[in-house]
Amino acid sequence: MIFKKDNLRLGLFLGLIGPIIGLVVIYFVSFSSLTFKEYLDYFMHDNKVITHVGTLSLLANAVLFAIYVHFDKSETFKGIFIITLLYGVGILILKLFNN
């Protein structure tokens, strides 16, 4: 089972795909009237949407992080945490350039 592995690379991988999956889920739940390309454009150019969608997307990593902390898989949750920080910085930079 995937939750039994304790590996930094696994954590980095999960940290990368978690927010992407979150972004896709948010699209289907809230923005399905737009094409996916329009949705991404809207996300990239509207500060309010960047904040909301970005935060909700990172929530996927928070869930993964909590699961691996619970199972005491420190290497895996370190990887998830590192990538979550990088995504967070990326979202902040994106917001700064949209003013």
mmCIF file of C-alpha atoms in Angstrom:
data_model
loop_
_atom_site.group_PDB
_atom_site.id
_atom_site.type_symbol
_atom_site.label_atom_id
_atom_site.label_comp_id
_atom_site.label_asym_id
_atom_site.label_seq_id
_atom_site.Cartn_x
_atom_site.Cartn_y
_atom_site.Cartn_z
ATOM 1 C CA MET A 1 0.000 0.000 0.000
ATOM 2 C CA ILE A 2 1.210 3.495 -0.834
ATOM 3 C CA PHE A 3 0.792 4.751 2.755
ATOM 4 C CA LYS A 4 3.367 2.258 4.010
ATOM 5 C CA LYS A 5 6.221 3.721 1.952
ATOM 6 C CA ASP A 6 8.478 6.352 3.522
ATOM 7 C CA ASN A 7 10.346 7.976 0.691
ATOM 8 C CA LEU A 8 11.270 11.606 -0.061
ATOM 9 C CA ARG A 9 10.782 11.098 -3.804
ATOM 10 C CA LEU A 10 7.296 9.731 -3.200
ATOM 11 C CA GLY A 11 6.507 12.801 -1.097
ATOM 12 C CA LEU A 12 7.816 15.142 -3.795
ATOM 13 C CA PHE A 13 5.745 13.343 -6.424
ATOM 14 C CA LEU A 14 2.578 13.352 -4.321
ATOM 15 C CA GLY A 15 3.188 17.002 -3.460
ATOM 16 C CA LEU A 16 3.372 17.839 -7.156
ATOM 17 C CA ILE A 17 0.248 15.999 -8.254
ATOM 18 C CA GLY A 18 -1.970 16.793 -5.234
ATOM 19 C CA PRO A 19 -2.646 20.440 -6.158
ATOM 20 C CA ILE A 20 -3.029 19.535 -9.830
ATOM 21 C CA ILE A 21 -5.731 17.039 -8.933
ATOM 22 C CA GLY A 22 -7.263 19.676 -6.644
ATOM 23 C CA LEU A 23 -7.245 22.189 -9.513
ATOM 24 C CA VAL A 24 -9.041 19.717 -11.784
ATOM 25 C CA VAL A 25 -11.618 18.836 -9.113
ATOM 26 C CA ILE A 26 -12.349 22.542 -8.521
ATOM 27 C CA TYR A 27 -12.792 22.989 -12.264
ATOM 28 C CA PHE A 28 -15.408 20.234 -12.473
ATOM 29 C CA VAL A 29 -17.219 21.353 -9.316
ATOM 30 C CA SER A 30 -17.297 25.122 -9.839
ATOM 31 C CA PHE A 31 -16.123 26.141 -13.301
ATOM 32 C CA SER A 32 -17.342 23.431 -15.676
ATOM 33 C CA SER A 33 -19.212 26.019 -17.753
ATOM 34 C CA LEU A 34 -15.801 27.225 -18.981
ATOM 35 C CA THR A 35 -13.374 25.266 -21.089
ATOM 36 C CA PHE A 36 -10.377 24.049 -19.112
ATOM 37 C CA LYS A 37 -8.170 26.528 -20.986
ATOM 38 C CA GLU A 38 -10.510 29.415 -20.108
ATOM 39 C CA TYR A 39 -10.518 28.251 -16.506
ATOM 40 C CA LEU A 40 -6.717 28.222 -16.336
ATOM 41 C CA ASP A 41 -6.570 31.669 -17.956
ATOM 42 C CA TYR A 42 -9.119 32.974 -15.455
ATOM 43 C CA PHE A 43 -7.153 31.403 -12.610
ATOM 44 C CA MET A 44 -3.849 32.900 -13.786
ATOM 45 C CA HIS A 45 -5.157 36.448 -14.262
ATOM 46 C CA ASP A 46 -7.654 37.150 -11.471
ATOM 47 C CA ASN A 47 -6.164 37.778 -8.021
ATOM 48 C CA LYS A 48 -9.309 36.751 -6.166
ATOM 49 C CA VAL A 49 -9.533 33.468 -8.086
ATOM 50 C CA ILE A 50 -5.806 32.839 -7.618
ATOM 51 C CA THR A 51 -6.307 33.093 -3.854
ATOM 52 C CA HIS A 52 -9.402 30.909 -3.665
ATOM 53 C CA VAL A 53 -8.512 28.233 -6.186
ATOM 54 C CA GLY A 54 -4.851 28.184 -5.159
ATOM 55 C CA THR A 55 -5.738 27.697 -1.508
ATOM 56 C CA LEU A 56 -8.267 24.976 -2.245
ATOM 57 C CA SER A 57 -5.796 23.217 -4.541
ATOM 58 C CA LEU A 58 -3.167 23.221 -1.811
ATOM 59 C CA LEU A 59 -5.730 21.710 0.516
ATOM 60 C CA ALA A 60 -5.151 18.430 -1.337
ATOM 61 C CA ASN A 61 -1.556 18.527 -0.100
ATOM 62 C CA ALA A 62 -2.707 19.310 3.427
ATOM 63 C CA VAL A 63 -4.786 16.134 3.377
ATOM 64 C CA LEU A 64 -1.856 14.088 2.052
ATOM 65 C CA PHE A 65 0.455 15.671 4.614
ATOM 66 C CA ALA A 66 -1.930 14.803 7.472
ATOM 67 C CA ILE A 67 -2.218 11.204 6.289
ATOM 68 C CA TYR A 68 1.544 10.699 6.170
ATOM 69 C CA VAL A 69 2.054 12.436 9.523
ATOM 70 C CA HIS A 70 -0.537 10.073 11.007
ATOM 71 C CA PHE A 71 1.342 7.048 9.635
ATOM 72 C CA ASP A 72 4.653 8.572 10.858
ATOM 73 C CA LYS A 73 6.271 8.549 7.399
ATOM 74 C CA SER A 74 8.619 11.493 7.933
ATOM 75 C CA GLU A 75 10.488 11.349 4.627
ATOM 76 C CA THR A 76 7.276 11.304 2.616
ATOM 77 C CA PHE A 77 5.644 14.149 4.500
ATOM 78 C CA LYS A 78 8.847 16.211 4.212
ATOM 79 C CA GLY A 79 8.602 15.903 0.432
ATOM 80 C CA ILE A 80 4.934 16.906 0.446
ATOM 81 C CA PHE A 81 5.729 19.869 2.708
ATOM 82 C CA ILE A 82 8.607 21.078 0.515
ATOM 83 C CA ILE A 83 6.483 21.046 -2.633
ATOM 84 C CA THR A 84 3.560 22.687 -0.811
ATOM 85 C CA LEU A 85 5.862 25.550 0.186
ATOM 86 C CA LEU A 86 7.041 25.905 -3.410
ATOM 87 C CA TYR A 87 3.456 25.979 -4.700
ATOM 88 C CA GLY A 88 2.593 28.559 -2.040
ATOM 89 C CA VAL A 89 5.493 30.792 -3.067
ATOM 90 C CA GLY A 90 4.462 30.352 -6.706
ATOM 91 C CA ILE A 91 0.917 31.454 -5.903
ATOM 92 C CA LEU A 92 2.221 34.515 -4.041
ATOM 93 C CA ILE A 93 4.462 35.440 -6.977
ATOM 94 C CA LEU A 94 1.561 34.993 -9.380
ATOM 95 C CA LYS A 95 -0.558 37.324 -7.243
ATOM 96 C CA LEU A 96 2.220 39.939 -7.133
ATOM 97 C CA PHE A 97 2.558 40.010 -10.925
ATOM 98 C CA ASN A 98 -1.203 40.377 -11.441
ATOM 99 C CA ASN A 99 -1.491 43.813 -9.835
#
